Short mmCIF file of C-alpha atoms in Angstrom, two decimals:
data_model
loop_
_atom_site.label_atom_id
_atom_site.label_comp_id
_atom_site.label_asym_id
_atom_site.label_seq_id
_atom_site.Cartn_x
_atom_site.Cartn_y
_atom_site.Cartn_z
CA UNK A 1365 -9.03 -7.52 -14.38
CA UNK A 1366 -6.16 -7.02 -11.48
CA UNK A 1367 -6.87 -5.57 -8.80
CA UNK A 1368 -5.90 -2.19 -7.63
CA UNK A 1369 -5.17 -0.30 -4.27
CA UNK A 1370 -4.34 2.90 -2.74
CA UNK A 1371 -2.57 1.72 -0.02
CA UNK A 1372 -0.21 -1.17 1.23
CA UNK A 1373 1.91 -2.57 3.70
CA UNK A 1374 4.83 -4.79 2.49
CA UNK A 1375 7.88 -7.12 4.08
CA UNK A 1376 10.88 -6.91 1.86
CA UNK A 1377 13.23 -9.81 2.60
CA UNK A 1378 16.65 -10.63 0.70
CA UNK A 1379 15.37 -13.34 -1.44
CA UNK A 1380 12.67 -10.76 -2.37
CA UNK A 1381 15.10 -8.74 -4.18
CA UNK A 1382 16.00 -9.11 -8.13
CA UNK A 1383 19.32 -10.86 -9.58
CA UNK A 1384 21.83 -8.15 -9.44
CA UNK A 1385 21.04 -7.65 -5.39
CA UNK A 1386 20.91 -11.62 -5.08
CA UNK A 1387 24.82 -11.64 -6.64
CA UNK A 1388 25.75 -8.75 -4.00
CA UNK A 1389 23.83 -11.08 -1.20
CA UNK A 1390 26.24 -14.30 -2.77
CA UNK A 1391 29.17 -12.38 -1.94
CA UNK A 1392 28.72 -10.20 0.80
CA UNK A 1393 27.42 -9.07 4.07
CA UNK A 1394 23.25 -9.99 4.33
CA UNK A 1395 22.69 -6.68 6.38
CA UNK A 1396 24.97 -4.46 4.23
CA UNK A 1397 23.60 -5.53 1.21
CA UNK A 1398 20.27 -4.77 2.59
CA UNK A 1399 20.84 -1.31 4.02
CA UNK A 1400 22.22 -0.40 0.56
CA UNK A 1401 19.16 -1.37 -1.04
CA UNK A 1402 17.24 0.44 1.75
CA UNK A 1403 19.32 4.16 0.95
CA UNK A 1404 18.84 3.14 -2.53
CA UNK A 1405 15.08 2.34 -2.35
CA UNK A 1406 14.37 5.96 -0.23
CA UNK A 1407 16.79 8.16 -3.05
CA UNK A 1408 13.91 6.38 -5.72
CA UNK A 1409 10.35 6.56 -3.98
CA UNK A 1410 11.51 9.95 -2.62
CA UNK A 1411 12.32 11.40 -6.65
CA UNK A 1412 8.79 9.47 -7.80
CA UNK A 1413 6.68 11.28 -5.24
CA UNK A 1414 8.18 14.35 -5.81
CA UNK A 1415 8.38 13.93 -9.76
CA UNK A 1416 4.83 11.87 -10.29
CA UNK A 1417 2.23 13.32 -7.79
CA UNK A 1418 1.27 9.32 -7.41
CA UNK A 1419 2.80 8.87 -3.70
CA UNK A 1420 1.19 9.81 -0.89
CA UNK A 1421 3.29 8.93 1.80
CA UNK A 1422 6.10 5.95 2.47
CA UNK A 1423 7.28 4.63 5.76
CA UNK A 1424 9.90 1.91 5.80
CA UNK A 1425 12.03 0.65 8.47
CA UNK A 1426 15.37 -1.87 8.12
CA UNK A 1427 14.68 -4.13 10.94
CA UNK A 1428 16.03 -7.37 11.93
CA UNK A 1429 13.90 -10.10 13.17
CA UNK A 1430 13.74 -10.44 17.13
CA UNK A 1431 13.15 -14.30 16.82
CA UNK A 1432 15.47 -15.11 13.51
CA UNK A 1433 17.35 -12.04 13.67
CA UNK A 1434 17.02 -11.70 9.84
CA UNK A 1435 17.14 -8.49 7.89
CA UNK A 1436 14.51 -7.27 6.22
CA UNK A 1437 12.55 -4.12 5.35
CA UNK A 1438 8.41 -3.12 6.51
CA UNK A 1439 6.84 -0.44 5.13
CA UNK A 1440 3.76 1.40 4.61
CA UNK A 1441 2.64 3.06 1.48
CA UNK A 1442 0.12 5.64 0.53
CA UNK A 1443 -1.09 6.70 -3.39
CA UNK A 1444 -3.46 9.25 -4.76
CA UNK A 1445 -4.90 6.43 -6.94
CA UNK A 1446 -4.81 2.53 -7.37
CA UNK A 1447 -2.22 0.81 -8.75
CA UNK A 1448 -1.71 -2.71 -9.29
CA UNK A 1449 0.56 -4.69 -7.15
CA UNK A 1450 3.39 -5.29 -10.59
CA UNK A 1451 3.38 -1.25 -10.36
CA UNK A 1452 4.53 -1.15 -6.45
CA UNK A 1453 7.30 -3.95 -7.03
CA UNK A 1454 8.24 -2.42 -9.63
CA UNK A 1455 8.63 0.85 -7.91
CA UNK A 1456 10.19 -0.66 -4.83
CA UNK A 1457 12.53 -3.03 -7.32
CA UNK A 1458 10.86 -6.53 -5.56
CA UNK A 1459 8.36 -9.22 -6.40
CA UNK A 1460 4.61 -7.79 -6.42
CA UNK A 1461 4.41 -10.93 -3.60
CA UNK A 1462 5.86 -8.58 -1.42
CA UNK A 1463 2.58 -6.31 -1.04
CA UNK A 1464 -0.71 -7.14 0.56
CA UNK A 1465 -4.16 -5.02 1.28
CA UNK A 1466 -4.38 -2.83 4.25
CA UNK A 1467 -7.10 -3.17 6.14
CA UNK A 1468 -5.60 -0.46 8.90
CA UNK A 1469 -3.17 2.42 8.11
CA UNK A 1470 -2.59 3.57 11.65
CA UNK A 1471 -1.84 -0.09 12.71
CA UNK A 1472 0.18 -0.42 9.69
CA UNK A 1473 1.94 3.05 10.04
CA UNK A 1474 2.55 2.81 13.65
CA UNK A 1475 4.41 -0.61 13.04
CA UNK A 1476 6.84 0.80 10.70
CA UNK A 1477 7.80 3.81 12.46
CA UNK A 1478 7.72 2.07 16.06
CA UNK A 1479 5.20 4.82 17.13
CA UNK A 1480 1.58 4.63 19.29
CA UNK A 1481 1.30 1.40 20.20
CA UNK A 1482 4.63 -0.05 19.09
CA UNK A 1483 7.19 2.55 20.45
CA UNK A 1484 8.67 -0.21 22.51
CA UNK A 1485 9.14 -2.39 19.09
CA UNK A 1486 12.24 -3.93 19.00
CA UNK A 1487 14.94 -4.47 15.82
CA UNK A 1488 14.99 -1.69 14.34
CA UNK A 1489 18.34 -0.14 12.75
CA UNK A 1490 16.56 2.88 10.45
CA UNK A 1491 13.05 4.41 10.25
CA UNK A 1492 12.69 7.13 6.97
CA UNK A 1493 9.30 8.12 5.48
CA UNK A 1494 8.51 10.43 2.59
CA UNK A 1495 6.04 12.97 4.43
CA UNK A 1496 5.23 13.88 7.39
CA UNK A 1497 2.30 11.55 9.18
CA UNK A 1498 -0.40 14.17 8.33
CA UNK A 1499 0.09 13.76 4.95
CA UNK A 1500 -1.33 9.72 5.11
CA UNK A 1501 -5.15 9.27 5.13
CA UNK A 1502 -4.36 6.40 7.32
CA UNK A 1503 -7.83 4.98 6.59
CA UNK A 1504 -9.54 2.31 8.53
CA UNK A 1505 -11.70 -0.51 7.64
CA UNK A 1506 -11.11 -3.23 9.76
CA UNK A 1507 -13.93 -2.53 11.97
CA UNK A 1508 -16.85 -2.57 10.00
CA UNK A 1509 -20.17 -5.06 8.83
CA UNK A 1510 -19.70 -7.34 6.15
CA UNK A 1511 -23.15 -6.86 5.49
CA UNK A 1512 -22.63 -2.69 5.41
CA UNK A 1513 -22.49 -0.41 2.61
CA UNK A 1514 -19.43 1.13 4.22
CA UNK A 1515 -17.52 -1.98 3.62
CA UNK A 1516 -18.34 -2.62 0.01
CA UNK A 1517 -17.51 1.26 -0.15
CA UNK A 1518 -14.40 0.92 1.25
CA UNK A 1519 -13.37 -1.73 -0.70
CA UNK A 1520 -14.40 -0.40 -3.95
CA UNK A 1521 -12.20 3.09 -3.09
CA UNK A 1522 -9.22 0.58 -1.80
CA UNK A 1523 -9.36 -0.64 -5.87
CA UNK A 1524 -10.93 -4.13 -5.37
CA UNK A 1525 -13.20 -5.46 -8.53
CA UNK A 1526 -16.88 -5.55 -7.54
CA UNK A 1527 -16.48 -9.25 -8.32
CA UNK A 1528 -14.24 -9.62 -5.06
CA UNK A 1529 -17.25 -8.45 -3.00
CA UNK A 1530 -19.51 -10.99 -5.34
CA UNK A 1531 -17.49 -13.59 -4.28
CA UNK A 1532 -16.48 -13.10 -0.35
CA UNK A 1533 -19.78 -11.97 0.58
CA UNK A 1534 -22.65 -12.54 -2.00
CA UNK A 1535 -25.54 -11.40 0.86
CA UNK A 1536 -23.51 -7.48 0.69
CA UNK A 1537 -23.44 -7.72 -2.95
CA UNK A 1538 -26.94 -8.61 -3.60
CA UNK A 1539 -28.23 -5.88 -1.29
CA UNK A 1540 -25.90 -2.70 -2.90
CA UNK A 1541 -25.36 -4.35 -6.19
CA UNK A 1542 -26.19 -1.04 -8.36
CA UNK A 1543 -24.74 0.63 -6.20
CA UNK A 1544 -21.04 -1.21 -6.30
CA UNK A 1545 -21.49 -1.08 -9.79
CA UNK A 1546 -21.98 2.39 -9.98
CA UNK A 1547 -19.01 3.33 -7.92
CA UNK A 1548 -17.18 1.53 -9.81
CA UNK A 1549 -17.81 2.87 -12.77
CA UNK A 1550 -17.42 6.54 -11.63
CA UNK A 1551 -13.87 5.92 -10.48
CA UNK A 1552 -12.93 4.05 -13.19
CA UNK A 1553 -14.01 7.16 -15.46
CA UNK A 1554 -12.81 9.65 -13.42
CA UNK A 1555 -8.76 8.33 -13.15
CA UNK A 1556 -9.35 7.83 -17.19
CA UNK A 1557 -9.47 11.48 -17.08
CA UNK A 1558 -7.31 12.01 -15.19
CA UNK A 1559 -9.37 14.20 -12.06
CA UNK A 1560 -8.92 11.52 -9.72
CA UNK A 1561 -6.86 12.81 -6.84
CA UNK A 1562 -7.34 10.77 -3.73
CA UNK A 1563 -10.25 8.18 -2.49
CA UNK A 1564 -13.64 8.33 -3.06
CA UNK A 1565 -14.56 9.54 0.34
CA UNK A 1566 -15.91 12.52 2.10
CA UNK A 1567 -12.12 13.94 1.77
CA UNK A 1568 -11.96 13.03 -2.14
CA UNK A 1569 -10.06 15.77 -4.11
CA UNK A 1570 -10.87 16.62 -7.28
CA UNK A 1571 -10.46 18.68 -10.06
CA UNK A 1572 -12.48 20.65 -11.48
#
């Protein structure tokens, strides 16, 4: 079974991009092919989360590299429940390699829209986002014991298989075993049905 996640960061580079944008790359401009596929890219995420009550939040930026001074785009992303990583490059038109697990959403969020701690971050030609930052969760686990219930939690809400936690740390997984499970489980049944409306937390929406 894939795994599945609420949340991600991604880099978008050029040679990220499908065959009709690689033919516009061939004969054109790197950056303007790029920013069209930004405008393009914010017109599409912003109909889905309006249409499809799915997104959360997006932040992207169009930045170019301060070392390589390549183009490419970051971004942050936000769901009301997991998806696999073929249903976000799909969405954002790009190879699923694009995505990867976020293990901090402010870090994440503040590095896309050069806010907090990165205000001074340099490169960047356009921020956008989708909503408003009190819209994301921003949710943190980067902090916390291996060995802790919070962390199997957290990665069990975040859409990872219990066998993930089986195999990176067997001592957490023998301790809350029925536990994981059971989690598990619930969620699973719950977005069958379909009541599923944001993580399994002390903030979890559902309906009733």
């Amino acid at each position: 079974m894939s795994s599945r996640h609420r949340r991600a960061s991604f880099t978008i580079w050029p040679g990220h991009l499908p065959e009709v944008w690689q033919d516009l790359l061939k004969g054109g401009c790197k950056e303007t092919t790029m920013n069209l596929y930004f405008q393009e890219t914010k017109r599409k995420v912003a109909k889905y989360q309006k249409d499809a009550n799915v997104i959360r939040g997006v932040a992207m930026a169009l930045e170019v590299g301060t070392e390589n001074r390549g183009i490419h785009v970051q971004g942050y992303i936000e769901l009301t429940s997991a998806r696999s990583w073929s249903w976000y490059g799909k969405l954002f038109n790009c190879y699923p390699e694009c995505f990867q697990t976020t293990r901090s959403g402010v870090g994440s969020y503040e590095y896309v829209t050069a806010t907090g701690n990165y205000q001074d971050k340099e490169g960047v030609l356009e921020n956008w986002q989708s909503a408003p930052r009190e819209s994301f969760r921003l949710h943190d686990i980067s902090n916390e014991s291996k060995a802790d219930l919070k962390w199997c939690v957290g990665h069990i809400v975040e859409g990872y298989h219990p066998e993930y936690i089986l195999k990176t740390n067997p001592y957490a997984y023998t301790v809350h075993r029925a536990r994981i499970w059971g989690l598990w489980h619930d969620l699973q049944e719950m977005e069958r049905y379909g009541r599923l409306r944001g993580p399994a937390s002390k903030n979890m929406e559902v309906e009733l």
